[in-house]
């Protein structure tokens, strides 16, 4: 849901609370802001009245932050840091810095490297470090700025942005599809998978196919699985995101109409409490916008 930023609380109230929470003292916050203690207290009470949430647990002349206050402090501190960075770089001719992105092999080959060129030309100060990988170590790695992964979207101490939900369905070359007249014919062909074969079991169960085919091959990663199917060997468990390019070109076809909604989706993952470099933020925004237009098929 889009938020109407015209309905934000007054900036002075936000600044007063952030300074108080960071300093741990209304007196020190007032000194930092160059106003009186009563003015700071008034602004915080105004913010609490505006939100309807208690931010400070007041006890005489001292206070502690409520759980809502702790959450708000963290977000405001990050927000004010971003504003400060933006202002400090107003006269900077270009955004500069290294950005390390980890992306699954198929998404790297079929989407990222095909589309990121104009972005890098527009921002010559950004130096991309691309890692084509499905390793989960990259998600928690201190040297990776942005990760694209297929999963639940729940990663501890990480911020996630949903890029696309996923439908699952078999895909194969047109020549293989010619011999598949019903899902029962899958018993006669090799089934290919990239991570594990649970998605095959899930799809087959969804169409009440109880005798599940056992001729299955693990192909190591999604790109290798798809390319194997493109070359006419077996049927891969495809999806609406990874296989989009092949389906549009006719290199792969979906031999059956049945689809099953996956329990997983594609997410952009980033550290939630790290210092945000402008180069990382710029790349992040491009990934989200380009994924929507190129992968989900929305108009540019």
Short mmCIF file of N, CA and C in Angstrom, two decimals, residues 71-224:
data_model
loop_
_atom_site.label_atom_id
_atom_site.label_comp_id
_atom_site.label_asym_id
_atom_site.label_seq_id
_atom_site.Cartn_x
_atom_site.Cartn_y
_atom_site.Cartn_z
N UNK A 71 11.26 0.68 18.55
CA UNK A 71 11.12 0.46 17.11
C UNK A 71 11.18 1.77 16.35
N UNK A 72 10.50 2.78 16.88
CA UNK A 72 10.46 4.07 16.21
C UNK A 72 11.83 4.73 16.20
N UNK A 73 12.58 4.61 17.30
CA UNK A 73 13.91 5.19 17.38
C UNK A 73 14.81 4.62 16.29
N UNK A 74 14.77 3.28 16.12
CA UNK A 74 15.63 2.64 15.12
C UNK A 74 15.31 3.13 13.72
N UNK A 75 14.03 3.21 13.39
CA UNK A 75 13.64 3.65 12.05
C UNK A 75 13.97 5.12 11.82
N UNK A 76 13.72 5.95 12.84
CA UNK A 76 14.00 7.38 12.68
C UNK A 76 15.50 7.65 12.56
N UNK A 77 16.30 6.92 13.33
CA UNK A 77 17.75 7.14 13.25
C UNK A 77 18.24 6.82 11.84
N UNK A 78 17.76 5.71 11.28
CA UNK A 78 18.15 5.35 9.91
C UNK A 78 17.65 6.39 8.92
N UNK A 79 16.41 6.85 9.12
CA UNK A 79 15.84 7.83 8.21
C UNK A 79 16.58 9.15 8.23
N UNK A 80 16.92 9.64 9.41
CA UNK A 80 17.66 10.90 9.49
C UNK A 80 19.07 10.76 8.94
N UNK A 81 19.67 9.58 9.13
CA UNK A 81 20.99 9.35 8.53
C UNK A 81 20.92 9.42 7.01
N UNK A 82 19.86 8.84 6.44
CA UNK A 82 19.70 8.88 4.99
C UNK A 82 19.49 10.30 4.49
N UNK A 83 18.69 11.08 5.23
CA UNK A 83 18.47 12.47 4.84
C UNK A 83 19.78 13.24 4.90
N UNK A 84 20.56 13.02 5.97
CA UNK A 84 21.83 13.71 6.11
C UNK A 84 22.78 13.35 4.96
N UNK A 85 22.80 12.06 4.59
CA UNK A 85 23.64 11.63 3.48
C UNK A 85 23.20 12.28 2.17
N UNK A 86 21.88 12.34 1.97
CA UNK A 86 21.36 12.93 0.74
C UNK A 86 21.74 14.40 0.63
N UNK A 87 21.62 15.13 1.74
CA UNK A 87 21.96 16.55 1.72
C UNK A 87 23.46 16.74 1.52
N UNK A 88 24.26 15.87 2.19
CA UNK A 88 25.71 16.00 2.06
C UNK A 88 26.18 15.73 0.65
N UNK A 89 25.40 14.97 -0.11
CA UNK A 89 25.81 14.62 -1.47
C UNK A 89 25.08 15.40 -2.56
N UNK A 90 24.42 16.49 -2.16
CA UNK A 90 23.70 17.27 -3.16
C UNK A 90 24.62 17.83 -4.24
N UNK A 91 25.84 18.18 -3.85
CA UNK A 91 26.76 18.76 -4.84
C UNK A 91 27.73 17.73 -5.40
N UNK A 92 27.48 16.43 -5.09
CA UNK A 92 28.34 15.38 -5.62
C UNK A 92 27.93 15.06 -7.05
N UNK A 93 28.82 15.08 -8.01
CA UNK A 93 28.43 14.89 -9.40
C UNK A 93 27.93 13.48 -9.71
N UNK A 94 28.34 12.48 -8.94
CA UNK A 94 27.88 11.13 -9.21
C UNK A 94 27.91 10.29 -7.94
N UNK A 95 27.09 9.26 -7.93
CA UNK A 95 27.07 8.31 -6.83
C UNK A 95 28.22 7.33 -7.02
N UNK A 96 29.00 7.15 -5.98
CA UNK A 96 30.18 6.31 -6.10
C UNK A 96 30.17 5.23 -5.02
N UNK A 97 30.76 4.08 -5.35
CA UNK A 97 30.91 3.02 -4.37
C UNK A 97 30.73 1.65 -4.97
N UNK A 98 31.20 0.63 -4.24
CA UNK A 98 31.07 -0.76 -4.68
C UNK A 98 29.80 -1.36 -4.11
N UNK A 99 29.09 -2.12 -4.93
CA UNK A 99 27.87 -2.80 -4.50
C UNK A 99 27.99 -4.27 -4.88
N UNK A 100 27.94 -5.16 -3.88
CA UNK A 100 28.03 -6.59 -4.12
C UNK A 100 26.62 -7.17 -4.12
N UNK A 101 26.24 -7.80 -5.22
CA UNK A 101 24.91 -8.38 -5.39
C UNK A 101 25.04 -9.88 -5.61
N UNK A 102 24.30 -10.67 -4.85
CA UNK A 102 24.25 -12.12 -5.03
C UNK A 102 22.89 -12.50 -5.59
N UNK A 103 22.90 -13.26 -6.70
CA UNK A 103 21.67 -13.57 -7.41
C UNK A 103 21.73 -15.01 -7.92
N UNK A 104 20.63 -15.75 -7.90
CA UNK A 104 20.64 -17.12 -8.42
C UNK A 104 21.08 -17.17 -9.88
N UNK A 105 21.72 -18.26 -10.30
CA UNK A 105 22.28 -18.32 -11.66
C UNK A 105 21.29 -18.01 -12.78
N UNK A 106 20.08 -18.58 -12.71
CA UNK A 106 19.12 -18.34 -13.80
C UNK A 106 18.69 -16.88 -13.84
N UNK A 107 18.44 -16.29 -12.68
CA UNK A 107 18.03 -14.88 -12.65
C UNK A 107 19.19 -13.99 -13.09
N UNK A 108 20.41 -14.40 -12.76
CA UNK A 108 21.58 -13.63 -13.20
C UNK A 108 21.67 -13.62 -14.72
N UNK A 109 21.57 -14.81 -15.33
CA UNK A 109 21.76 -14.92 -16.77
C UNK A 109 20.58 -14.39 -17.57
N UNK A 110 19.36 -14.61 -17.07
CA UNK A 110 18.17 -14.31 -17.86
C UNK A 110 17.60 -12.93 -17.62
N UNK A 111 17.97 -12.31 -16.51
CA UNK A 111 17.42 -10.98 -16.22
C UNK A 111 18.50 -9.96 -15.88
N UNK A 112 19.32 -10.24 -14.87
CA UNK A 112 20.20 -9.20 -14.34
C UNK A 112 21.22 -8.72 -15.38
N UNK A 113 21.97 -9.64 -15.97
CA UNK A 113 23.03 -9.21 -16.89
C UNK A 113 22.45 -8.66 -18.20
N UNK A 114 21.20 -9.02 -18.51
CA UNK A 114 20.57 -8.50 -19.73
C UNK A 114 20.07 -7.07 -19.57
N UNK A 115 19.89 -6.63 -18.33
CA UNK A 115 19.23 -5.34 -18.11
C UNK A 115 20.04 -4.30 -17.36
N UNK A 116 21.10 -4.73 -16.67
CA UNK A 116 21.78 -3.80 -15.77
C UNK A 116 22.75 -2.86 -16.48
N UNK A 117 23.09 -3.15 -17.74
CA UNK A 117 24.05 -2.31 -18.46
C UNK A 117 23.70 -0.84 -18.49
N UNK A 118 22.48 -0.45 -18.93
CA UNK A 118 22.12 0.97 -18.95
C UNK A 118 22.19 1.63 -17.57
N UNK A 119 21.86 0.88 -16.53
CA UNK A 119 21.94 1.42 -15.17
C UNK A 119 23.39 1.76 -14.80
N UNK A 120 24.32 0.84 -15.12
CA UNK A 120 25.73 1.08 -14.79
C UNK A 120 26.32 2.20 -15.64
N UNK A 121 25.86 2.34 -16.89
CA UNK A 121 26.32 3.47 -17.71
C UNK A 121 25.81 4.79 -17.16
N UNK A 122 24.61 4.78 -16.63
CA UNK A 122 24.04 6.00 -16.04
C UNK A 122 24.75 6.38 -14.75
N UNK A 123 25.29 5.38 -14.05
CA UNK A 123 25.98 5.62 -12.77
C UNK A 123 27.40 5.07 -12.86
N UNK A 124 28.29 5.74 -13.57
CA UNK A 124 29.64 5.22 -13.76
C UNK A 124 30.45 5.12 -12.48
N UNK A 125 30.00 5.78 -11.41
CA UNK A 125 30.72 5.71 -10.14
C UNK A 125 30.40 4.46 -9.34
N UNK A 126 29.39 3.71 -9.76
CA UNK A 126 29.04 2.47 -9.06
C UNK A 126 29.84 1.31 -9.66
N UNK A 127 30.50 0.56 -8.78
CA UNK A 127 31.27 -0.60 -9.22
C UNK A 127 30.55 -1.86 -8.73
N UNK A 128 30.04 -2.64 -9.68
CA UNK A 128 29.24 -3.82 -9.34
C UNK A 128 30.12 -5.03 -9.08
N UNK A 129 29.82 -5.74 -8.00
CA UNK A 129 30.43 -7.04 -7.73
C UNK A 129 29.32 -8.08 -7.77
N UNK A 130 29.24 -8.85 -8.85
CA UNK A 130 28.13 -9.78 -9.06
C UNK A 130 28.54 -11.20 -8.69
N UNK A 131 27.74 -11.85 -7.89
CA UNK A 131 27.98 -13.23 -7.49
C UNK A 131 26.78 -14.08 -7.86
N UNK A 132 26.95 -14.93 -8.85
CA UNK A 132 25.89 -15.81 -9.29
C UNK A 132 25.88 -17.04 -8.39
N UNK A 133 24.92 -17.09 -7.48
CA UNK A 133 24.96 -18.13 -6.45
C UNK A 133 23.59 -18.32 -5.82
N UNK A 134 23.36 -19.52 -5.29
CA UNK A 134 22.19 -19.79 -4.46
C UNK A 134 22.59 -20.06 -3.02
N UNK A 135 23.86 -19.84 -2.68
CA UNK A 135 24.36 -20.11 -1.34
C UNK A 135 23.66 -19.24 -0.30
N UNK A 136 23.24 -19.89 0.78
CA UNK A 136 22.59 -19.12 1.85
C UNK A 136 23.60 -18.36 2.70
N UNK A 137 24.88 -18.71 2.58
CA UNK A 137 25.90 -17.98 3.33
C UNK A 137 25.95 -16.52 2.90
N UNK A 138 25.63 -16.26 1.63
CA UNK A 138 25.67 -14.88 1.14
C UNK A 138 24.62 -14.01 1.82
N UNK A 139 23.52 -14.63 2.24
CA UNK A 139 22.45 -13.85 2.87
C UNK A 139 22.93 -13.23 4.17
N UNK A 140 23.79 -13.94 4.88
CA UNK A 140 24.28 -13.44 6.17
C UNK A 140 25.71 -12.92 6.05
N UNK A 141 26.27 -12.95 4.86
CA UNK A 141 27.64 -12.51 4.68
C UNK A 141 27.79 -11.01 4.84
N UNK A 142 28.83 -10.60 5.54
CA UNK A 142 29.06 -9.18 5.79
C UNK A 142 29.54 -8.44 4.55
N UNK A 143 30.00 -9.20 3.53
CA UNK A 143 30.54 -8.55 2.34
C UNK A 143 29.53 -8.50 1.20
N UNK A 144 28.30 -8.94 1.41
CA UNK A 144 27.26 -8.90 0.39
C UNK A 144 26.24 -7.83 0.77
N UNK A 145 25.99 -6.92 -0.15
CA UNK A 145 25.07 -5.83 0.13
C UNK A 145 23.62 -6.19 -0.16
N UNK A 146 23.39 -6.86 -1.29
CA UNK A 146 22.02 -7.18 -1.71
C UNK A 146 21.97 -8.62 -2.19
N UNK A 147 20.94 -9.36 -1.77
CA UNK A 147 20.75 -10.74 -2.19
C UNK A 147 19.36 -10.90 -2.79
N UNK A 148 19.27 -11.67 -3.87
CA UNK A 148 17.98 -12.09 -4.39
C UNK A 148 17.89 -13.58 -4.14
N UNK A 149 16.84 -13.98 -3.44
CA UNK A 149 16.70 -15.40 -3.10
C UNK A 149 15.24 -15.83 -3.21
N UNK A 150 15.08 -17.13 -3.40
CA UNK A 150 13.79 -17.80 -3.48
C UNK A 150 13.56 -18.47 -2.14
N UNK A 151 12.55 -18.01 -1.40
CA UNK A 151 12.35 -18.57 -0.07
C UNK A 151 11.11 -18.02 0.60
N UNK A 152 11.11 -18.06 1.93
CA UNK A 152 9.94 -17.68 2.72
C UNK A 152 9.87 -16.18 2.98
N UNK A 153 10.99 -15.49 2.83
CA UNK A 153 11.01 -14.06 3.14
C UNK A 153 11.31 -13.77 4.59
N UNK A 154 11.60 -14.80 5.38
CA UNK A 154 11.89 -14.62 6.81
C UNK A 154 13.36 -14.94 7.03
N UNK A 155 14.15 -13.90 7.26
CA UNK A 155 15.57 -14.07 7.56
C UNK A 155 15.91 -13.16 8.72
N UNK A 156 16.46 -13.72 9.78
CA UNK A 156 16.73 -12.97 11.01
C UNK A 156 17.70 -11.82 10.74
N UNK A 157 17.36 -10.66 11.28
CA UNK A 157 18.20 -9.46 11.17
C UNK A 157 18.40 -9.01 9.73
N UNK A 158 17.45 -9.35 8.86
CA UNK A 158 17.53 -8.93 7.47
C UNK A 158 16.21 -8.28 7.06
N UNK A 159 16.31 -7.28 6.23
CA UNK A 159 15.12 -6.65 5.66
C UNK A 159 14.81 -7.30 4.33
N UNK A 160 13.56 -7.65 4.09
CA UNK A 160 13.19 -8.32 2.84
C UNK A 160 12.13 -7.52 2.11
N UNK A 161 12.22 -7.54 0.79
CA UNK A 161 11.23 -6.91 -0.08
C UNK A 161 10.73 -7.96 -1.06
N UNK A 162 9.43 -8.17 -1.10
CA UNK A 162 8.86 -9.14 -2.03
C UNK A 162 9.04 -8.64 -3.46
N UNK A 163 9.67 -9.46 -4.29
CA UNK A 163 9.82 -9.13 -5.70
C UNK A 163 8.75 -9.78 -6.55
N UNK A 164 8.43 -11.05 -6.28
CA UNK A 164 7.40 -11.72 -7.07
C UNK A 164 6.98 -13.02 -6.40
N UNK A 165 5.67 -13.28 -6.40
CA UNK A 165 5.19 -14.60 -6.05
C UNK A 165 5.42 -15.53 -7.24
N UNK A 166 5.25 -16.83 -7.02
CA UNK A 166 5.67 -17.81 -8.03
C UNK A 166 4.60 -18.89 -8.22
N UNK A 167 4.31 -19.21 -9.48
CA UNK A 167 3.50 -20.37 -9.83
C UNK A 167 4.43 -21.46 -10.36
N UNK A 168 4.15 -22.71 -9.96
CA UNK A 168 4.97 -23.85 -10.39
C UNK A 168 4.23 -24.67 -11.45
N UNK A 169 4.98 -25.17 -12.45
CA UNK A 169 4.40 -26.02 -13.49
C UNK A 169 5.54 -26.65 -14.29
N UNK A 170 5.32 -27.82 -14.87
CA UNK A 170 6.36 -28.47 -15.68
C UNK A 170 6.63 -27.69 -16.97
N UNK A 171 7.91 -27.73 -17.41
CA UNK A 171 8.30 -27.12 -18.69
C UNK A 171 9.25 -28.09 -19.40
N UNK A 172 9.23 -28.01 -20.73
CA UNK A 172 10.11 -28.87 -21.51
C UNK A 172 10.24 -28.30 -22.91
N UNK A 173 11.08 -28.89 -23.71
CA UNK A 173 11.22 -28.46 -25.10
C UNK A 173 9.98 -28.88 -25.89
N UNK A 174 9.69 -28.19 -27.00
CA UNK A 174 8.54 -28.58 -27.82
C UNK A 174 8.61 -30.03 -28.29
N UNK A 175 9.82 -30.53 -28.58
CA UNK A 175 9.93 -31.90 -29.05
C UNK A 175 9.53 -32.91 -27.98
N UNK A 176 9.91 -32.64 -26.72
CA UNK A 176 9.51 -33.52 -25.62
C UNK A 176 8.02 -33.39 -25.35
N UNK A 177 7.50 -32.16 -25.44
CA UNK A 177 6.08 -31.92 -25.18
C UNK A 177 5.19 -32.69 -26.15
N UNK A 178 5.70 -32.95 -27.36
CA UNK A 178 4.90 -33.67 -28.36
C UNK A 178 4.53 -35.07 -27.90
N UNK A 179 5.29 -35.63 -27.00
CA UNK A 179 5.01 -36.97 -26.50
C UNK A 179 4.27 -36.98 -25.17
N UNK A 180 3.88 -35.81 -24.68
CA UNK A 180 3.19 -35.71 -23.39
C UNK A 180 1.74 -35.31 -23.64
N UNK A 181 0.84 -36.28 -23.55
CA UNK A 181 -0.57 -36.02 -23.82
C UNK A 181 -1.37 -35.81 -22.55
N UNK A 182 -0.84 -36.27 -21.43
CA UNK A 182 -1.47 -36.07 -20.13
C UNK A 182 -0.38 -36.18 -19.07
N UNK A 183 -0.64 -35.69 -17.86
CA UNK A 183 0.37 -35.80 -16.81
C UNK A 183 0.83 -37.23 -16.54
N UNK A 184 -0.01 -38.21 -16.85
CA UNK A 184 0.38 -39.60 -16.62
C UNK A 184 1.60 -39.97 -17.45
N UNK A 185 1.81 -39.28 -18.58
CA UNK A 185 2.97 -39.58 -19.43
C UNK A 185 4.29 -39.18 -18.79
N UNK A 186 4.24 -38.40 -17.69
CA UNK A 186 5.46 -38.03 -16.99
C UNK A 186 6.18 -39.23 -16.38
N UNK A 187 5.44 -40.34 -16.25
CA UNK A 187 6.08 -41.56 -15.72
C UNK A 187 7.12 -42.10 -16.69
N UNK A 188 7.06 -41.65 -17.95
CA UNK A 188 7.94 -42.21 -18.98
C UNK A 188 9.13 -41.32 -19.32
N UNK A 189 9.26 -40.18 -18.64
CA UNK A 189 10.34 -39.24 -18.97
C UNK A 189 11.09 -38.84 -17.70
N UNK A 190 12.36 -38.46 -17.84
CA UNK A 190 13.11 -37.98 -16.66
C UNK A 190 12.54 -36.65 -16.16
N UNK A 191 12.47 -36.51 -14.85
CA UNK A 191 12.06 -35.25 -14.23
C UNK A 191 13.30 -34.56 -13.67
N UNK A 192 13.43 -33.27 -13.92
CA UNK A 192 14.61 -32.51 -13.52
C UNK A 192 14.25 -31.56 -12.39
N UNK A 193 15.18 -31.40 -11.44
CA UNK A 193 14.95 -30.43 -10.36
C UNK A 193 16.25 -29.74 -10.00
N UNK A 194 16.13 -28.57 -9.33
CA UNK A 194 17.29 -27.72 -9.09
C UNK A 194 17.78 -27.75 -7.65
N UNK A 195 16.88 -27.78 -6.69
CA UNK A 195 17.28 -27.74 -5.28
C UNK A 195 16.92 -29.07 -4.62
N UNK A 196 15.63 -29.36 -4.51
CA UNK A 196 15.17 -30.68 -4.11
C UNK A 196 13.92 -30.97 -4.92
N UNK A 197 13.41 -32.20 -4.82
CA UNK A 197 12.27 -32.56 -5.66
C UNK A 197 10.93 -32.43 -4.95
N UNK A 198 10.90 -31.67 -3.85
CA UNK A 198 9.63 -31.46 -3.14
C UNK A 198 8.62 -30.72 -4.00
N UNK A 199 9.13 -29.81 -4.87
CA UNK A 199 8.19 -29.07 -5.70
C UNK A 199 7.53 -29.97 -6.73
N UNK A 200 8.25 -30.98 -7.19
CA UNK A 200 7.62 -31.97 -8.07
C UNK A 200 6.52 -32.72 -7.31
N UNK A 201 6.83 -33.17 -6.11
CA UNK A 201 5.83 -33.89 -5.31
C UNK A 201 4.61 -33.02 -5.06
N UNK A 202 4.85 -31.74 -4.77
CA UNK A 202 3.75 -30.83 -4.49
C UNK A 202 2.86 -30.65 -5.71
N UNK A 203 3.49 -30.44 -6.88
CA UNK A 203 2.69 -30.23 -8.09
C UNK A 203 1.93 -31.49 -8.47
N UNK A 204 2.59 -32.65 -8.41
CA UNK A 204 1.94 -33.90 -8.76
C UNK A 204 0.78 -34.20 -7.81
N UNK A 205 0.97 -33.93 -6.53
CA UNK A 205 -0.12 -34.15 -5.57
C UNK A 205 -1.30 -33.23 -5.84
N UNK A 206 -1.01 -32.01 -6.31
CA UNK A 206 -2.08 -31.05 -6.56
C UNK A 206 -3.00 -31.49 -7.70
N UNK A 207 -2.51 -32.40 -8.57
CA UNK A 207 -3.35 -32.91 -9.65
C UNK A 207 -3.77 -34.36 -9.37
N UNK A 208 -3.62 -34.75 -8.10
CA UNK A 208 -4.04 -36.08 -7.65
C UNK A 208 -3.35 -37.22 -8.41
N UNK A 209 -2.09 -37.00 -8.70
CA UNK A 209 -1.30 -38.05 -9.34
C UNK A 209 -0.57 -38.80 -8.22
N UNK A 210 -1.14 -39.92 -7.80
CA UNK A 210 -0.67 -40.61 -6.61
C UNK A 210 0.58 -41.45 -6.85
N UNK A 211 0.68 -42.04 -8.04
CA UNK A 211 1.87 -42.81 -8.36
C UNK A 211 2.92 -41.85 -8.93
N UNK A 212 3.76 -41.36 -8.04
CA UNK A 212 4.69 -40.30 -8.42
C UNK A 212 5.89 -40.88 -9.17
N UNK A 213 6.23 -40.32 -10.32
CA UNK A 213 7.40 -40.81 -11.07
C UNK A 213 8.67 -40.71 -10.24
N UNK A 214 9.54 -41.72 -10.41
CA UNK A 214 10.76 -41.77 -9.61
C UNK A 214 12.03 -41.51 -10.43
N UNK A 215 11.91 -41.36 -11.74
CA UNK A 215 13.09 -41.11 -12.57
C UNK A 215 13.41 -39.61 -12.53
N UNK A 216 14.22 -39.22 -11.54
CA UNK A 216 14.48 -37.80 -11.30
C UNK A 216 15.98 -37.53 -11.26
N UNK A 217 16.33 -36.33 -11.71
CA UNK A 217 17.75 -35.96 -11.75
C UNK A 217 17.94 -34.59 -11.11
N UNK A 218 18.90 -34.51 -10.20
CA UNK A 218 19.28 -33.25 -9.56
C UNK A 218 20.30 -32.54 -10.44
N UNK A 219 20.00 -31.31 -10.87
CA UNK A 219 20.84 -30.62 -11.84
C UNK A 219 21.73 -29.53 -11.24
N UNK A 220 21.73 -29.36 -9.92
CA UNK A 220 22.68 -28.45 -9.27
C UNK A 220 22.19 -27.04 -9.06
N UNK A 221 21.58 -26.44 -10.08
CA UNK A 221 21.01 -25.10 -9.92
C UNK A 221 19.93 -24.90 -10.98
N UNK A 222 19.17 -23.83 -10.83
CA UNK A 222 18.02 -23.60 -11.70
C UNK A 222 18.42 -23.39 -13.16
N UNK A 223 19.52 -22.71 -13.39
CA UNK A 223 19.94 -22.44 -14.76
C UNK A 223 20.33 -23.73 -15.48
N UNK A 224 21.10 -24.59 -14.81
CA UNK A 224 21.49 -25.87 -15.40
C UNK A 224 20.27 -26.74 -15.66
#
